[in-house]
mmCIF file of C-alpha atoms in Angstrom:
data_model
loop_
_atom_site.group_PDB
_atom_site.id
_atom_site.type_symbol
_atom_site.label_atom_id
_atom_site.label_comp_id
_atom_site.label_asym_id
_atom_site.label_seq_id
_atom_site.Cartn_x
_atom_site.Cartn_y
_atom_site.Cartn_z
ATOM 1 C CA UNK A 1 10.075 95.381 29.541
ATOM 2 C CA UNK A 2 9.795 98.752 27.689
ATOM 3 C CA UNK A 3 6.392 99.328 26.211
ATOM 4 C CA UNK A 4 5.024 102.070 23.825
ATOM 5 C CA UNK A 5 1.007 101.855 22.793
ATOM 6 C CA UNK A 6 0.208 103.883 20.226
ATOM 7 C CA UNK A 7 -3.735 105.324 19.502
ATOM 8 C CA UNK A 8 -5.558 105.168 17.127
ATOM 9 C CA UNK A 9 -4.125 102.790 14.794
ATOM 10 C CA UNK A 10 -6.047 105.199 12.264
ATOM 11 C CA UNK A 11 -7.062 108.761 11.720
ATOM 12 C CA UNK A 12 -8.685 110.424 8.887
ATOM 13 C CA UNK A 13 -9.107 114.208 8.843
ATOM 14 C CA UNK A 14 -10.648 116.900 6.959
ATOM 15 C CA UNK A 15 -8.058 119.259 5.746
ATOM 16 C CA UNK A 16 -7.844 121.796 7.540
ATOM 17 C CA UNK A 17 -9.195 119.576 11.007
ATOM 18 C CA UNK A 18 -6.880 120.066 13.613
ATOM 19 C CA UNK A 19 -6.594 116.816 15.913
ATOM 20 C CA UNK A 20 -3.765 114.978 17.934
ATOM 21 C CA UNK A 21 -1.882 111.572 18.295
ATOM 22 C CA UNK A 22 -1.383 109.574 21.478
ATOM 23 C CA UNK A 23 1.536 107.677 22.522
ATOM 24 C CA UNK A 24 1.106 105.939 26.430
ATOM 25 C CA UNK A 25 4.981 104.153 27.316
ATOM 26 C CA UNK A 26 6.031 102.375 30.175
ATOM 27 C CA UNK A 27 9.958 102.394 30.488
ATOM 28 C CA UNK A 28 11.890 101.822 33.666
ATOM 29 C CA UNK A 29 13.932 105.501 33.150
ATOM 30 C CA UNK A 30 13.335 107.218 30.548
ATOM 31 C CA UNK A 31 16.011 108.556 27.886
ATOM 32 C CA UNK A 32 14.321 110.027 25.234
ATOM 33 C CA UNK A 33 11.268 109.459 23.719
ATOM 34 C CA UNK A 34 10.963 109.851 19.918
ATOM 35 C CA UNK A 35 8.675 110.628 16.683
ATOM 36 C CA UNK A 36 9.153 109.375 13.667
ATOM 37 C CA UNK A 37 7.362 109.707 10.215
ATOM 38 C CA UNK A 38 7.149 107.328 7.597
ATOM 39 C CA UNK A 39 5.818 107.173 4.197
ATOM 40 C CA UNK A 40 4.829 103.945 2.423
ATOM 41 C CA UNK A 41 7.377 101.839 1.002
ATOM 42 C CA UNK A 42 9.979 104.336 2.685
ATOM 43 C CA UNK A 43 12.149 104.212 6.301
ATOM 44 C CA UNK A 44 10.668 106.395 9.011
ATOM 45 C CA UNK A 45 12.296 109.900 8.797
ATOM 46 C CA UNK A 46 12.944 110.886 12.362
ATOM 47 C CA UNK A 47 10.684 114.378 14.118
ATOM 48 C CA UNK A 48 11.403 115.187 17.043
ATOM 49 C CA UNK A 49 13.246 113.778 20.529
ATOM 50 C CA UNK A 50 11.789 114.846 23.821
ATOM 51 C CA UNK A 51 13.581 113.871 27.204
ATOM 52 C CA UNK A 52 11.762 115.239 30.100
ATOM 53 C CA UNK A 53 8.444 115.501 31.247
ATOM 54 C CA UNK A 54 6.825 119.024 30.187
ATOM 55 C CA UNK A 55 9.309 119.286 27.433
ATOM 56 C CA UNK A 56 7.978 120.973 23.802
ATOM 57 C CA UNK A 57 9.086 120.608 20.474
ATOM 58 C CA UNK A 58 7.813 122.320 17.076
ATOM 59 C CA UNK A 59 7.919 121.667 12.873
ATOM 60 C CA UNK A 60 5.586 123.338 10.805
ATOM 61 C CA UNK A 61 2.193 122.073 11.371
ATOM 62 C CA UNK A 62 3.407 119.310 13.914
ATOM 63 C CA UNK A 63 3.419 119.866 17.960
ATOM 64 C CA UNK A 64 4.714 117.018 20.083
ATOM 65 C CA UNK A 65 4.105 117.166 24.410
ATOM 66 C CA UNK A 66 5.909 114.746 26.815
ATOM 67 C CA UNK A 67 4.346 113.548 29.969
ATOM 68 C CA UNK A 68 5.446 111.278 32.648
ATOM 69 C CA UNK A 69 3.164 108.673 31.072
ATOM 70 C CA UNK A 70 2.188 109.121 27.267
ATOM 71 C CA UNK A 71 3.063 111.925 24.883
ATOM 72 C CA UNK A 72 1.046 113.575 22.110
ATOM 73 C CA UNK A 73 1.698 114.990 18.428
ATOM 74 C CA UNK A 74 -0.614 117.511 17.493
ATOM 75 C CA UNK A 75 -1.147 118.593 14.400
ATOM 76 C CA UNK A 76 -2.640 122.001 13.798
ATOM 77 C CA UNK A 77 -4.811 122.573 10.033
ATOM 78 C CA UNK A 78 -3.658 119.503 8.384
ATOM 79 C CA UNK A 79 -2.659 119.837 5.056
ATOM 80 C CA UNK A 80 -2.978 116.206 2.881
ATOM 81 C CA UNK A 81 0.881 116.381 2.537
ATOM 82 C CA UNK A 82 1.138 115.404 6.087
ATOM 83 C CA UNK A 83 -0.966 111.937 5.289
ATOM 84 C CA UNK A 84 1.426 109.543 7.048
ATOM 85 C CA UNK A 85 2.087 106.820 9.585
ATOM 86 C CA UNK A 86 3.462 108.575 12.625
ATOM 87 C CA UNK A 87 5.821 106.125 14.680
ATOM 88 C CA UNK A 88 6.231 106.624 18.422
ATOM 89 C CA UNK A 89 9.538 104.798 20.242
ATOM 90 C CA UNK A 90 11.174 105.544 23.592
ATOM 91 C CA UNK A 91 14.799 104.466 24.778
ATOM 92 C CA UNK A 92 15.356 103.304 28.288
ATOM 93 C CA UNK A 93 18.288 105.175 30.822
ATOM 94 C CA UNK A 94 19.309 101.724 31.327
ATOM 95 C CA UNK A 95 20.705 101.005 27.921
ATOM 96 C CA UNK A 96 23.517 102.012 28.479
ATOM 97 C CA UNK A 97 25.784 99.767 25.835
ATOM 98 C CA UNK A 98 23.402 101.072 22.552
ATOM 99 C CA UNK A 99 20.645 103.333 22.176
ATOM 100 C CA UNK A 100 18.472 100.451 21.422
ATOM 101 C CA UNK A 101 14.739 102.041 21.023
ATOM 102 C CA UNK A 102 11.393 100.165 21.537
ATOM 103 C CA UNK A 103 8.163 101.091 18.723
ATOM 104 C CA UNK A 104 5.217 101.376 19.386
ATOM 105 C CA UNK A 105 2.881 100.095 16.475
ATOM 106 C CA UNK A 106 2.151 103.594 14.735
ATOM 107 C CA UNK A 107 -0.835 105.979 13.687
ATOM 108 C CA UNK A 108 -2.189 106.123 10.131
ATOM 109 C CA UNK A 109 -2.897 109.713 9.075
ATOM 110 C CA UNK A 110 -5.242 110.241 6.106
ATOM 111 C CA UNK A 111 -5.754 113.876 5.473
ATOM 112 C CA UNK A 112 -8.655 114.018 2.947
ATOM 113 C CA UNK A 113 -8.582 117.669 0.632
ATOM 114 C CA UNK B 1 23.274 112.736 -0.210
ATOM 115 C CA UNK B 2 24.404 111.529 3.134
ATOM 116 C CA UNK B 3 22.286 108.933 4.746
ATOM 117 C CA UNK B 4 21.940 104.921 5.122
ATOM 118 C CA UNK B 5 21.689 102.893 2.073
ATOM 119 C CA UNK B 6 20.078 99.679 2.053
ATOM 120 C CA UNK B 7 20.928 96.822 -0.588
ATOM 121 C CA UNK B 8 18.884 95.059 -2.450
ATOM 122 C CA UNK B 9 15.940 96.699 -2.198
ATOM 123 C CA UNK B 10 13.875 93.586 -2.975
ATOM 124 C CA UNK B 11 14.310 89.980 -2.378
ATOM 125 C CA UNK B 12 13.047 86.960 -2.991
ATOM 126 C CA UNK B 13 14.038 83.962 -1.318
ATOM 127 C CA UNK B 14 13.793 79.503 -1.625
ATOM 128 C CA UNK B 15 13.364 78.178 1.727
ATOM 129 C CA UNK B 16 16.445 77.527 3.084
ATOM 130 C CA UNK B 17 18.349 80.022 0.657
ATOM 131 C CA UNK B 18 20.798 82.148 2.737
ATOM 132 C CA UNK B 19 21.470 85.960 1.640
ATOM 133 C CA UNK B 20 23.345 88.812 3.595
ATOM 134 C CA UNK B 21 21.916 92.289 3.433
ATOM 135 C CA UNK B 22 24.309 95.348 3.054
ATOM 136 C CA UNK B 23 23.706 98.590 4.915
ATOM 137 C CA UNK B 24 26.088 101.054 4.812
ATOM 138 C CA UNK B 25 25.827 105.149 6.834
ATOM 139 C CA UNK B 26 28.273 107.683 6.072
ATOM 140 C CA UNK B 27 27.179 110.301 8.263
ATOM 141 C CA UNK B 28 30.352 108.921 10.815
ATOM 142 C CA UNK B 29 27.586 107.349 13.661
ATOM 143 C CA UNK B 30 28.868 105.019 16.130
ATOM 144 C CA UNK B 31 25.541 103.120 16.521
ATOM 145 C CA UNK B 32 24.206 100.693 13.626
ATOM 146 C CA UNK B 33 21.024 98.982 13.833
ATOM 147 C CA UNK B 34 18.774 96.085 12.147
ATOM 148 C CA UNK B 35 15.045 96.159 12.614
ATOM 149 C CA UNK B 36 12.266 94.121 10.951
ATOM 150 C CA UNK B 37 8.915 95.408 10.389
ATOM 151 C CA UNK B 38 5.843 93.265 9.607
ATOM 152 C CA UNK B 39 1.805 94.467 9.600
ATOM 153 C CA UNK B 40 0.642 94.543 13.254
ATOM 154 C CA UNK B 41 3.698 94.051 14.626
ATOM 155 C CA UNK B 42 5.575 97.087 14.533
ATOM 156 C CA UNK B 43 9.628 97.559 14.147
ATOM 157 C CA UNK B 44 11.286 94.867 16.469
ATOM 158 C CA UNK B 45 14.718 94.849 16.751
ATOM 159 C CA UNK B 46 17.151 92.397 15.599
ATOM 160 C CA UNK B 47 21.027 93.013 16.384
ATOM 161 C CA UNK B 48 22.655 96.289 17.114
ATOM 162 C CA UNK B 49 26.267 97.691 17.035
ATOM 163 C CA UNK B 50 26.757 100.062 19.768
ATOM 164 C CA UNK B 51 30.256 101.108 18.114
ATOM 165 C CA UNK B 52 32.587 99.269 15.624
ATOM 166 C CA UNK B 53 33.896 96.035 16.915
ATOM 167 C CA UNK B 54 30.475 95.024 18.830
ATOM 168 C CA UNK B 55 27.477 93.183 18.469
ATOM 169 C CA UNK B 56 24.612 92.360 20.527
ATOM 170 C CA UNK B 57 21.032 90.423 20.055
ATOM 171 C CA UNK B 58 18.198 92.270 20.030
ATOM 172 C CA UNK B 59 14.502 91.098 20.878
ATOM 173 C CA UNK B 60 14.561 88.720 17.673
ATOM 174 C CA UNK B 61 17.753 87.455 16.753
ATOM 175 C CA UNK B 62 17.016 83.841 16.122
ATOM 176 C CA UNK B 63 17.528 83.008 12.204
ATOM 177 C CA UNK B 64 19.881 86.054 11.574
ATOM 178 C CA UNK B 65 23.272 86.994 11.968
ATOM 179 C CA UNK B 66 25.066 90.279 11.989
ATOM 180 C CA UNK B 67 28.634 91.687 10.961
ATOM 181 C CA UNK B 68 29.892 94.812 11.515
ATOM 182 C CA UNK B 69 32.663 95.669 8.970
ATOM 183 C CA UNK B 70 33.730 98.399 9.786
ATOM 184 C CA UNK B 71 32.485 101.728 11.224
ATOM 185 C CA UNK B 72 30.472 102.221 7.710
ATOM 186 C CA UNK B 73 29.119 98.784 7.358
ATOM 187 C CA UNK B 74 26.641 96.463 9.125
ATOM 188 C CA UNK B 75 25.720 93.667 7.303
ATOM 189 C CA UNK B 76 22.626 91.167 8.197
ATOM 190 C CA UNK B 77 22.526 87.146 7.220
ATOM 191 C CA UNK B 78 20.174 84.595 6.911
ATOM 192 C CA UNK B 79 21.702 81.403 7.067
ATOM 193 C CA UNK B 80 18.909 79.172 5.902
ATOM 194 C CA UNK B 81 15.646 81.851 5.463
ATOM 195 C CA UNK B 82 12.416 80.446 6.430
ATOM 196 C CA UNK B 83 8.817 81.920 5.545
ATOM 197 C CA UNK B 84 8.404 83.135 9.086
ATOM 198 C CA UNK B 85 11.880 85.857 7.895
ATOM 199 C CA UNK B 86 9.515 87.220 5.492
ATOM 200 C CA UNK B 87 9.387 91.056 6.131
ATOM 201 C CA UNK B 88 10.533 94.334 5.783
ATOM 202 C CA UNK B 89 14.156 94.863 7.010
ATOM 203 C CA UNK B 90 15.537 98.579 7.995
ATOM 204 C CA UNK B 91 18.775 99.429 9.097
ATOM 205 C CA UNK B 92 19.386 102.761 10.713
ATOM 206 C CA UNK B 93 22.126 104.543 12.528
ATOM 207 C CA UNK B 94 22.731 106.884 15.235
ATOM 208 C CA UNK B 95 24.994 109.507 16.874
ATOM 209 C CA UNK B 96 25.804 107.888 19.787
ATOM 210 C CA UNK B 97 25.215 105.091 21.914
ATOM 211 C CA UNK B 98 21.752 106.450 23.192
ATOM 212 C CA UNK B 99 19.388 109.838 23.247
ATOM 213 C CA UNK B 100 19.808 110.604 19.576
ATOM 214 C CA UNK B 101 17.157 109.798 16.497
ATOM 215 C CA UNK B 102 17.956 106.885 14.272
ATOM 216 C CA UNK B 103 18.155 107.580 10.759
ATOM 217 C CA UNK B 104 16.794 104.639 8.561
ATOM 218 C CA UNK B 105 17.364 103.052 5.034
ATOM 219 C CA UNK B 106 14.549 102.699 2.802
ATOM 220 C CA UNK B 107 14.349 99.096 3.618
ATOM 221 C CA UNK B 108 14.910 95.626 1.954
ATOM 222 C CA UNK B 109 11.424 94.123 0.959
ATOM 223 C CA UNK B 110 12.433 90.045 1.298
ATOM 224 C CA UNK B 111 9.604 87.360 0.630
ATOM 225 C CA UNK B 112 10.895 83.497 1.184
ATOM 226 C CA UNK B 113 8.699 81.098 -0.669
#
């Protein structure tokens, strides 16, 4: 069973305080993993996709790093704008009929001017 | 704009009431989707349509059924909604049948009394 963990459930930062976002998975084969941001009362608005291991991706403020085991969003000087919950979720190789994705449970951002 | 749009955005629900929600992409995606989302427990997914013509359970399907139209449209019912069915409800859609980003609805916000 595909499993995403993400940490911490919450994060509050001085604007300005750079910091990053962890997200540990456990997926037999991995097809993408993915980051998603979402506002409240609002659908998450998709980041970033990364595939492989060592794999990179930039927007703005927002870095996002793959491992084998757990990838990371950084976010360089904050700006309160990006106050958010972050959303982590992976897809398995195996799903082959959909590209069903798994969650994990999401990080709170609170950037504080 | 293009995108996924979600109706009704709010619901409320008698137990034992039954209601469909509409979603509806028109950005041409193969893959539909219906997730729930409820404090603590992250997005879980409910039925997905790998392409027009199919349908397939997710990892909570029990209470709900699912339609898909046509390539546009994939509807969600509740036969006879219980309190437990109270939640947030996204649909989203995707490119392909796997490796892509979803894009989401805002969401229906349903409370059964």
């Amino acid at each position: 069973e595909d499993q995403v963990t993400q940490s911490p459930e919450a994060l509050r930062l001085q604007e300005g305080e750079s910091s990053s976002l962890n997200c540990s998975y456990t997926v037999s084969g991995l097809r993408g993993l993915f980051w998603y941001r979402q506002d409240p009362g609002k659908g998450p608005e998709f980041l970033f996709t990364l595939y492989s291991a060592g794999e990179e991706k930039e927007k703005e403020r927002l870095k996002a790093t793959l491992t084998k085991k757990e990838s990371f969003l950084h976010i360089t000087a904050p700006k309160p704008e990006d106050s958010a919950t972050y959303l982590c979720a992976v897809q398995a190789r195996e799903n082959t009929n959909a590209g069903k994705s798994t969650f994990g449970d999401g990080t709170t951002l609170t950037v504080k001017p | 704009n293009a995108g996924v749009t979600q109706t009704p955005k709010f619901q409320v629900l008698k137990t034992g009431q039954s209601m469909t929600l509409q979603c509806a992409q028109d950005m041409n995606h193969n893959s539909m989707y219906w997730y729930r989302q409820d404090p603590g427990m992250g997005l879980r997914l409910i039925y997905y349509s790998a392409s027009e013509g199919t349908t397939d359970k997710g990892e909570v399907p029990n209470g709900y059924n699912v339609s898909r139209l046509n390539k546009r449209e994939f509807s969600l019912r509740l036969e006879s909604a219980a309190p437990s069915q109270t939640s947030v409800y996204f649909c989203a859609s995707s490119e392909d049948r796997g490796g892509y980003g979803y894009t989401f609805g805002s969401g229906t916000r349903l409370t059964v009394v």
